[in-house]
Short mmCIF file of C-alpha atoms in Angstrom, two decimals:
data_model
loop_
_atom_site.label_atom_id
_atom_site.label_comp_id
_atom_site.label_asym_id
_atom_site.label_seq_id
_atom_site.Cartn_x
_atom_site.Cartn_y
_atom_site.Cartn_z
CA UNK N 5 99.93 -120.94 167.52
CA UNK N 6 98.86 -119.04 170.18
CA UNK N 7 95.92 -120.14 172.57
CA UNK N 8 93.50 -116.87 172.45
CA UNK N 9 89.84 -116.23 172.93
CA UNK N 10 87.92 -114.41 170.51
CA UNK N 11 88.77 -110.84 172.21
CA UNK N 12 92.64 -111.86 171.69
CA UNK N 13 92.86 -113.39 175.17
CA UNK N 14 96.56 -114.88 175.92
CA UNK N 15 96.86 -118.46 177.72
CA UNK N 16 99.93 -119.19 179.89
CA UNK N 17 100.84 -121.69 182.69
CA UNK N 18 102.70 -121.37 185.79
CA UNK N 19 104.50 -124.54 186.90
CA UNK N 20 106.08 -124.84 190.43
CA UNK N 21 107.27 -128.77 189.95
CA UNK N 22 105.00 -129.36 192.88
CA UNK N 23 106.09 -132.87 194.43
CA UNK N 24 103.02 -134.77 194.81
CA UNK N 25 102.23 -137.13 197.98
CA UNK N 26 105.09 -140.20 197.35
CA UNK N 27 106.57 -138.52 194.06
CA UNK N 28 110.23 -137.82 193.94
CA UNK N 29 111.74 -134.81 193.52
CA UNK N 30 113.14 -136.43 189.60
CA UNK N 31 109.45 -137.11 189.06
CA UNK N 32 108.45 -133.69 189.43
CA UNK N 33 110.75 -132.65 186.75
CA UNK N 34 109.64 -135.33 184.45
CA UNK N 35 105.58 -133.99 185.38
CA UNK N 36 107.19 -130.52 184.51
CA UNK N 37 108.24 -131.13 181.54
CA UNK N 38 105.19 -133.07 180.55
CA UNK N 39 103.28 -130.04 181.41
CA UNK N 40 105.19 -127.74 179.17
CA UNK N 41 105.03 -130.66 176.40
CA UNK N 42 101.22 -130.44 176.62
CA UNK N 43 100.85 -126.53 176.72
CA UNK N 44 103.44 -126.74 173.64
CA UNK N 45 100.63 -128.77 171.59
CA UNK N 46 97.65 -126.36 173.31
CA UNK N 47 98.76 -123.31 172.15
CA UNK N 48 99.39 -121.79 175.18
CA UNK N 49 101.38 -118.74 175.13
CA UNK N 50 104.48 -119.48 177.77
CA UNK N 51 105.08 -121.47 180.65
CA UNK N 52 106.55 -119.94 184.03
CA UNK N 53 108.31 -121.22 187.23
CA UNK N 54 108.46 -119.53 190.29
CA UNK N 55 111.71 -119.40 192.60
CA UNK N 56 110.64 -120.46 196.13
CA UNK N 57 113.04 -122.01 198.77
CA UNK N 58 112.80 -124.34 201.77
CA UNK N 59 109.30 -125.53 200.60
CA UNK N 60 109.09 -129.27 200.87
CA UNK N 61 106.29 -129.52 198.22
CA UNK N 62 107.87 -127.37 195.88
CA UNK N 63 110.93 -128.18 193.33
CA UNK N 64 111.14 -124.81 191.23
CA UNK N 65 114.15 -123.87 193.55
CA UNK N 66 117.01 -123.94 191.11
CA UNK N 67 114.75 -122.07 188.65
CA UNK N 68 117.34 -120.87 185.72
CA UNK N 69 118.30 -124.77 185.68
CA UNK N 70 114.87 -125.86 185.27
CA UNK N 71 114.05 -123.47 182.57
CA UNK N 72 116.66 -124.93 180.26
CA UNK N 73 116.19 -128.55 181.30
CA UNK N 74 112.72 -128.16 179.91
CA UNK N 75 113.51 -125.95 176.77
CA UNK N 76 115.91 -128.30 175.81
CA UNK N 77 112.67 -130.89 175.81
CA UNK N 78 110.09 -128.50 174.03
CA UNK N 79 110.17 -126.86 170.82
CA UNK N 80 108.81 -122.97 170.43
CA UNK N 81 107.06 -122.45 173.91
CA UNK N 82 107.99 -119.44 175.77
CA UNK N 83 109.68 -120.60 179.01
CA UNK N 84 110.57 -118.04 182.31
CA UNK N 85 110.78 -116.94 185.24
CA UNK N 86 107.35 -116.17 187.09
CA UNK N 87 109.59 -115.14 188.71
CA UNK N 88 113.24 -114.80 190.02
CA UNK N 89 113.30 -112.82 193.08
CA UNK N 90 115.89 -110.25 192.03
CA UNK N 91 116.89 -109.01 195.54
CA UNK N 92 118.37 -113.06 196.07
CA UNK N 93 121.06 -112.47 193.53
CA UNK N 94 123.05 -110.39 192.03
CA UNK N 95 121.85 -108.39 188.64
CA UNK N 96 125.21 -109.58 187.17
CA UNK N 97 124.27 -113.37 187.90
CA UNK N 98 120.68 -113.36 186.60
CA UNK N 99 122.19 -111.55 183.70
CA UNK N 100 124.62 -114.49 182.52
CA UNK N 101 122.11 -116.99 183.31
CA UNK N 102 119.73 -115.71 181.54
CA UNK N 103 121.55 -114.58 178.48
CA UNK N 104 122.57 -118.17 178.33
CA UNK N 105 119.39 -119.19 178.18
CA UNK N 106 118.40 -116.86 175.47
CA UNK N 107 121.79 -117.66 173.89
CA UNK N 108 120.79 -121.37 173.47
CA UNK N 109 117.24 -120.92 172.90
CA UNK N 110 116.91 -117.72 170.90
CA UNK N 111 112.96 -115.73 171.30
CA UNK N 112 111.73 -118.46 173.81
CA UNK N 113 113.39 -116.84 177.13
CA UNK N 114 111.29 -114.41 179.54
CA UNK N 115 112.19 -113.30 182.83
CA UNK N 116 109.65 -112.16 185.48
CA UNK N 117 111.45 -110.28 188.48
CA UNK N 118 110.07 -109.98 191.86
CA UNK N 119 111.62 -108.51 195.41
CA UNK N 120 110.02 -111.07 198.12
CA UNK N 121 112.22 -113.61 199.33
CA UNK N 122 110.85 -116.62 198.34
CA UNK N 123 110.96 -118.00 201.48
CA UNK N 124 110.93 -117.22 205.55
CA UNK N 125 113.50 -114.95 207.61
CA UNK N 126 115.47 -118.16 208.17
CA UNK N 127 115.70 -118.99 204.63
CA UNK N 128 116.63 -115.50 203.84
CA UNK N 129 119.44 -115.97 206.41
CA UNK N 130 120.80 -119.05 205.08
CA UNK N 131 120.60 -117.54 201.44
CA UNK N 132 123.06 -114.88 202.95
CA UNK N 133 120.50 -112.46 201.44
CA UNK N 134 120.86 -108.58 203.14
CA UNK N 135 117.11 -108.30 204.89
CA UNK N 136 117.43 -104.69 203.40
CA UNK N 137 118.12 -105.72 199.76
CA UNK N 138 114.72 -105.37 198.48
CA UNK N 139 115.30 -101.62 199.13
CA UNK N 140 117.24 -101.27 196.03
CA UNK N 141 114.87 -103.35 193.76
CA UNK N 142 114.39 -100.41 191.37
CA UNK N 143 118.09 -99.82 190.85
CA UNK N 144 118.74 -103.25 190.56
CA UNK N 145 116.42 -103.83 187.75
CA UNK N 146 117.87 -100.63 185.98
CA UNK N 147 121.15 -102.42 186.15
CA UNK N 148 119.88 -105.82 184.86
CA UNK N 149 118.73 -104.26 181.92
CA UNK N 150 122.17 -102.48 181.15
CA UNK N 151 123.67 -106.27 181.18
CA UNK N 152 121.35 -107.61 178.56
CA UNK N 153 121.19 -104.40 176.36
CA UNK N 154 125.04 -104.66 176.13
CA UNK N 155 124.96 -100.71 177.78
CA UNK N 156 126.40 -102.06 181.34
CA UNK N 157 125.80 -99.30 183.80
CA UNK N 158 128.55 -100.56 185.51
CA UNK N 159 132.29 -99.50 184.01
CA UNK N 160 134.48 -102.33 183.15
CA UNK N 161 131.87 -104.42 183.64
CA UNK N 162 129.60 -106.98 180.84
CA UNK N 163 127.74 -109.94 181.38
CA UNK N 164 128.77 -112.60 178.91
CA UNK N 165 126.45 -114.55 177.96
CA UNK N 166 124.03 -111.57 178.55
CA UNK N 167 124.69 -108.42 176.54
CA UNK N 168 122.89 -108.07 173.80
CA UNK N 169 120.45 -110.49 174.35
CA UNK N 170 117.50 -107.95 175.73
CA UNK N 171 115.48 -111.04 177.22
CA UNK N 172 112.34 -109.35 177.96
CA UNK N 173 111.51 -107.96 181.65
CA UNK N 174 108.74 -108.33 183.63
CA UNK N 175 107.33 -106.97 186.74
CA UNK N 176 105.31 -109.35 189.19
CA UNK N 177 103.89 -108.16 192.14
CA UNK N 178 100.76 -108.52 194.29
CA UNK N 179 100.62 -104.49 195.67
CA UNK N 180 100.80 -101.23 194.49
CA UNK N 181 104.42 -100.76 194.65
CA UNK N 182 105.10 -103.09 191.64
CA UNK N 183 102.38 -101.85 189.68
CA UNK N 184 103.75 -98.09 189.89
CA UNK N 185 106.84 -99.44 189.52
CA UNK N 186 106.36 -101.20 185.93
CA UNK N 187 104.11 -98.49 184.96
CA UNK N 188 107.21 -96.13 185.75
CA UNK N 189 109.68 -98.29 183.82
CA UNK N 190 107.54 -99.54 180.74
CA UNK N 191 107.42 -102.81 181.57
CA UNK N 192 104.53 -105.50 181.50
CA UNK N 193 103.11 -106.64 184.68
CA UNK N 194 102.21 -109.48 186.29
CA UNK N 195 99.92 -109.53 189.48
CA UNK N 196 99.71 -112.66 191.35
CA UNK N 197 96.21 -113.03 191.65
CA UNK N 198 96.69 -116.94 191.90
CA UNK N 199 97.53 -116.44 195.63
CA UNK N 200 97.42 -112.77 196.74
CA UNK N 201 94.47 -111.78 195.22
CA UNK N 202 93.10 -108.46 197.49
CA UNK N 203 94.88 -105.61 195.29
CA UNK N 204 94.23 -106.58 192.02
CA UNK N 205 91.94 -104.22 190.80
CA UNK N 206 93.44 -101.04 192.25
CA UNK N 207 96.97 -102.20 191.01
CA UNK N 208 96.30 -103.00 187.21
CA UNK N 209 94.06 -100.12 187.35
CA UNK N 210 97.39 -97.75 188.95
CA UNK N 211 99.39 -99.39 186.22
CA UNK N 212 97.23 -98.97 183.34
CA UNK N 213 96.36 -95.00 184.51
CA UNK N 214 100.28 -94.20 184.96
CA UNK N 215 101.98 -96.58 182.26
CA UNK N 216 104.61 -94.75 180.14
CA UNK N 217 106.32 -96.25 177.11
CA UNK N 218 109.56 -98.11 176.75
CA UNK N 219 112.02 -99.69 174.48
CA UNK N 220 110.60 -102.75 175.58
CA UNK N 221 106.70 -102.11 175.70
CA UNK N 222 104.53 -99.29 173.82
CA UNK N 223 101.33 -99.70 175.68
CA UNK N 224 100.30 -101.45 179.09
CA UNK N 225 100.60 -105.09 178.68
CA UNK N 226 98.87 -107.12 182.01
CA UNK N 227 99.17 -110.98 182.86
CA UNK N 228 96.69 -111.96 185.72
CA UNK N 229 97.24 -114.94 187.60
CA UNK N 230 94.67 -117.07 188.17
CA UNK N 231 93.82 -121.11 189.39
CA UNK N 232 92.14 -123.75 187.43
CA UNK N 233 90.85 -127.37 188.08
CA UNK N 234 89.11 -128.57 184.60
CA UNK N 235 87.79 -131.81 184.65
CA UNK N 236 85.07 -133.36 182.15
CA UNK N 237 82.36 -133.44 185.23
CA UNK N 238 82.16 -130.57 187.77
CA UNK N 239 81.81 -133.07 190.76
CA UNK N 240 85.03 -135.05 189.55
CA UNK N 241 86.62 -130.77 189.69
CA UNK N 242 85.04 -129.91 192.79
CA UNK N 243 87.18 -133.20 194.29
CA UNK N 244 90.30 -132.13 192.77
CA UNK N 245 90.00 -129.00 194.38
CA UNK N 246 88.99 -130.27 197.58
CA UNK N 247 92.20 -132.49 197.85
CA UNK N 248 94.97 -129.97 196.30
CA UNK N 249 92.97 -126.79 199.11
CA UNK N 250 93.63 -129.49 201.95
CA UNK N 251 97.14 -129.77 200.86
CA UNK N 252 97.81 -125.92 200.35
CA UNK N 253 96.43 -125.73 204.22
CA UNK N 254 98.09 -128.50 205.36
CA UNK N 255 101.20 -127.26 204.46
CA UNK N 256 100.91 -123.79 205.15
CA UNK N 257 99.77 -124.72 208.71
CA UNK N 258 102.53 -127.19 209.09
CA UNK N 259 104.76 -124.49 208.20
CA UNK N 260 103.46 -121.95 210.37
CA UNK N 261 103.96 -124.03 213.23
CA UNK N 262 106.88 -126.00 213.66
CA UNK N 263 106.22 -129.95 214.92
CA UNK N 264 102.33 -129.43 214.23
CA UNK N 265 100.64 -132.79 213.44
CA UNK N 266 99.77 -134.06 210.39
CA UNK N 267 95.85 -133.05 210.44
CA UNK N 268 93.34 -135.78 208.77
CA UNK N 269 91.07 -134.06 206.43
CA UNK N 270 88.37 -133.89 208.71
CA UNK N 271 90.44 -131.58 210.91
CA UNK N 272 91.19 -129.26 207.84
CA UNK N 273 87.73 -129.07 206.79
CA UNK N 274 86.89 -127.80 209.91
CA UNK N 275 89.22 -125.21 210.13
CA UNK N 276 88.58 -123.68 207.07
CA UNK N 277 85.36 -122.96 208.71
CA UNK N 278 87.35 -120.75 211.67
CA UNK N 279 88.43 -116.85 210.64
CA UNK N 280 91.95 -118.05 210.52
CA UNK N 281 91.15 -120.99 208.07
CA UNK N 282 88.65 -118.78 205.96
CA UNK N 283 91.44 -116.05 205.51
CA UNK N 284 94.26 -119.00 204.41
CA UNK N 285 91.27 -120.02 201.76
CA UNK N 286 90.58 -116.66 200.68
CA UNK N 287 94.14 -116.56 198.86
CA UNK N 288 92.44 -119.28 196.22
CA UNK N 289 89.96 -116.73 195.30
CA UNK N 290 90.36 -116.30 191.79
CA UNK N 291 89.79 -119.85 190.82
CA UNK N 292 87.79 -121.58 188.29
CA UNK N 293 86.44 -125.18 188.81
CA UNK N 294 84.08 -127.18 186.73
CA UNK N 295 83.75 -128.45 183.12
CA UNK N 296 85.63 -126.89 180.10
CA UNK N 297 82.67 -125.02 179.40
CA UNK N 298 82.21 -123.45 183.09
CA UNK N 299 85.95 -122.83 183.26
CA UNK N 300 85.61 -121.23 180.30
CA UNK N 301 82.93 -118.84 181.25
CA UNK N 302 84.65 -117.99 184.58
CA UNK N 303 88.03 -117.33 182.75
CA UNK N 304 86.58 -114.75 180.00
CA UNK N 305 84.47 -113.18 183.09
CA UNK N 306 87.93 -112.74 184.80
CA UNK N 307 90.07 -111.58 182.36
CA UNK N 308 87.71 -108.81 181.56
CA UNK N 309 87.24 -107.74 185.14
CA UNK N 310 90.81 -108.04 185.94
CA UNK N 311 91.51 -105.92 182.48
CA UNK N 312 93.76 -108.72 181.47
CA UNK N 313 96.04 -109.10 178.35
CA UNK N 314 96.99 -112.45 179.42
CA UNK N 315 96.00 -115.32 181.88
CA UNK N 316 98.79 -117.27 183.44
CA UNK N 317 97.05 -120.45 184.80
CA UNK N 318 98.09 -122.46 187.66
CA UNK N 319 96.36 -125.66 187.36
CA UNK N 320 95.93 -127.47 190.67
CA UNK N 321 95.16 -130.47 190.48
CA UNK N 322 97.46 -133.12 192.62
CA UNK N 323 98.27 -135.47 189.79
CA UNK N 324 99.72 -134.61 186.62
CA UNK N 325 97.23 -136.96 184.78
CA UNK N 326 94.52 -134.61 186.05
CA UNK N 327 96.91 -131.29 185.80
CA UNK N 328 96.95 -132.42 181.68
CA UNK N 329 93.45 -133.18 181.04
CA UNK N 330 92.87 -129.74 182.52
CA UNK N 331 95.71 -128.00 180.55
CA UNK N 332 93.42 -129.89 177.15
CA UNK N 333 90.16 -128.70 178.79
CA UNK N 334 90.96 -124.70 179.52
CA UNK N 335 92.83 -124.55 176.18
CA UNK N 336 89.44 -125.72 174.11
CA UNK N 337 87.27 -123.31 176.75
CA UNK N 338 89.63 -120.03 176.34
#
């Protein structure tokens, strides 16, 4: 079953295994796969993890690994990347890994392929990743898809696991270049909206306009990201919300500034008053907070105005008690 609205509106989930205040980084896996569990019973279309690296809050790292750790713990979900950050690896590598994936759990697999790092310049460095490797995104997609179709554009050279397997592509991006770029290759896209939300419009619209068809995908296919806190009273939302913004500023300040202190909530609240703070809470624009019923009228809105095939939901709520009473609430609103 497939979690839809009445206009044929597709419901998905993007997990990063956040680690909560005093969770481990095991109990983030377990939350994970909880989440996944639920959105397996909800309907909801696929769930999605996100590589990032040297983010303390964040355990979606390793993200091929936690793909099959949770499809080996759900049934028929889709499960991918949201996505792998192609210019980090090899084509080769993300070929084998994810033709094993779609070797042991055949029609479930997606993968999502971005070119940011992930991470900072230091990161990138200790990655070993070329700073100019994002230059060759395009080609490196092209020869990705070779490996799973079996039609290596490489001589002498097959991914096994891989070939054969045609796990389905996907473009994410939060600017124009990946929306021309999916249009130009046939491929669905993905803008993340969730956290980057400025371009939308102008890049689904790009997409849609200049879309040409693929083996892969006759007609433009869109997935808008988007943030959710549904709880059964709006105040008891509004708090959720409150608590996971301070910790998404927290962190990003912390991280920003190396040996900054750890700022009481009174101090956050106050600069997300300042130009800098209101700019950091700008990238939580597209978010819907509130009862099932206001969620639901903010995610139909949303979807229409983005020109959305499919939602991908990050819900934000700090514990995964509240994150699954709000998976249950948006999939009864949507």
């Amino acid at each position: 079953m497939t979690s839809t609205s009445p206009a044929g509106l597709r419901l998905s989930i993007l997990d990063l295994a956040p680690i909560a205040p005093g969770d481990t980084v095991a109990q983030a896996f377990a939350n994970s796969v909880a989440l996944a569990q639920a959105a397996e019973r909800h309907g909801y279309q696929r769930v999605w993890y996100a590589e990032h690296h040297n983010m303390a809050r964040i355990a979606s790292s390793a993200t091929s690994l936690l793909i099959g750790h949770v499809a080996g713990q759900t049934s028929t979900i889709r499960l991918g990347a949201g996505g792998i950050m192609l210019p980090n690896h090899s084509p080769l590598v993300i070929a084998e890994q994810f033709g094993t994936l779609a070797s042991l759990y055949p029609d479930r697999i997606d993968l999502g392929l971005g070119r940011a790092p992930g991470s900072d310049q230091a990161t990138m460095r200790a990655m070993r990743r070329n700073p100019m490797s994002a230059e060759s995104f395009p080609q490196d997609i092209r020869e990705l898809q070779g490996y799973l179709s079996g039609d290596s554009l490489i001589d002498g050279v097959q991914a096994t696991p891989g070939a054969g397997t045609n796990v389905p592509l996907y473009i994410l991006g939060s600017s124009m270049f990946g929306a021309k770029l999916a249009a130009a290759y046939g491929l669905p896209y993905a803008f993340a909206s969730h956290f980057s939300p400025g371009l939308l419009h102008e890049a689904v619209a790009a997409y849609r306009a200049e879309f040409t068809p693929s083996a892969q995908l006759a007609s433009p296919y869109v997935i808008a990201g988007v943030n959710v806190v549904a709880a059964e009273t709006s105040e008891g939302a509004r708090e959720q919300f409150e608590t996971t913004r301070r910790i998404l500023v927290r962190g990003l300040i912390t991280r920003a500034a190396a040996g900054a202190p750890d700022y009481t909530d009174a101090e956050i609240d106050a600069f997300l008053t300042t130009p800098n703070g209101r700019q950091l809470a700008s990238m939580l624009t597209y978010t819907a907070v509130g009862t099932r019923d206001e969620v639901g009228a903010y995610l139909t809105t949303f979807a229409k105005e983005a020109q959305a095939d499919e939602l991908i939901v990050a819900h934000q709520s700090t514990r995964i008690a509240d994150r699954l009473a709000s998976v249950a609430l948006t999939a009864e609103a949507v």
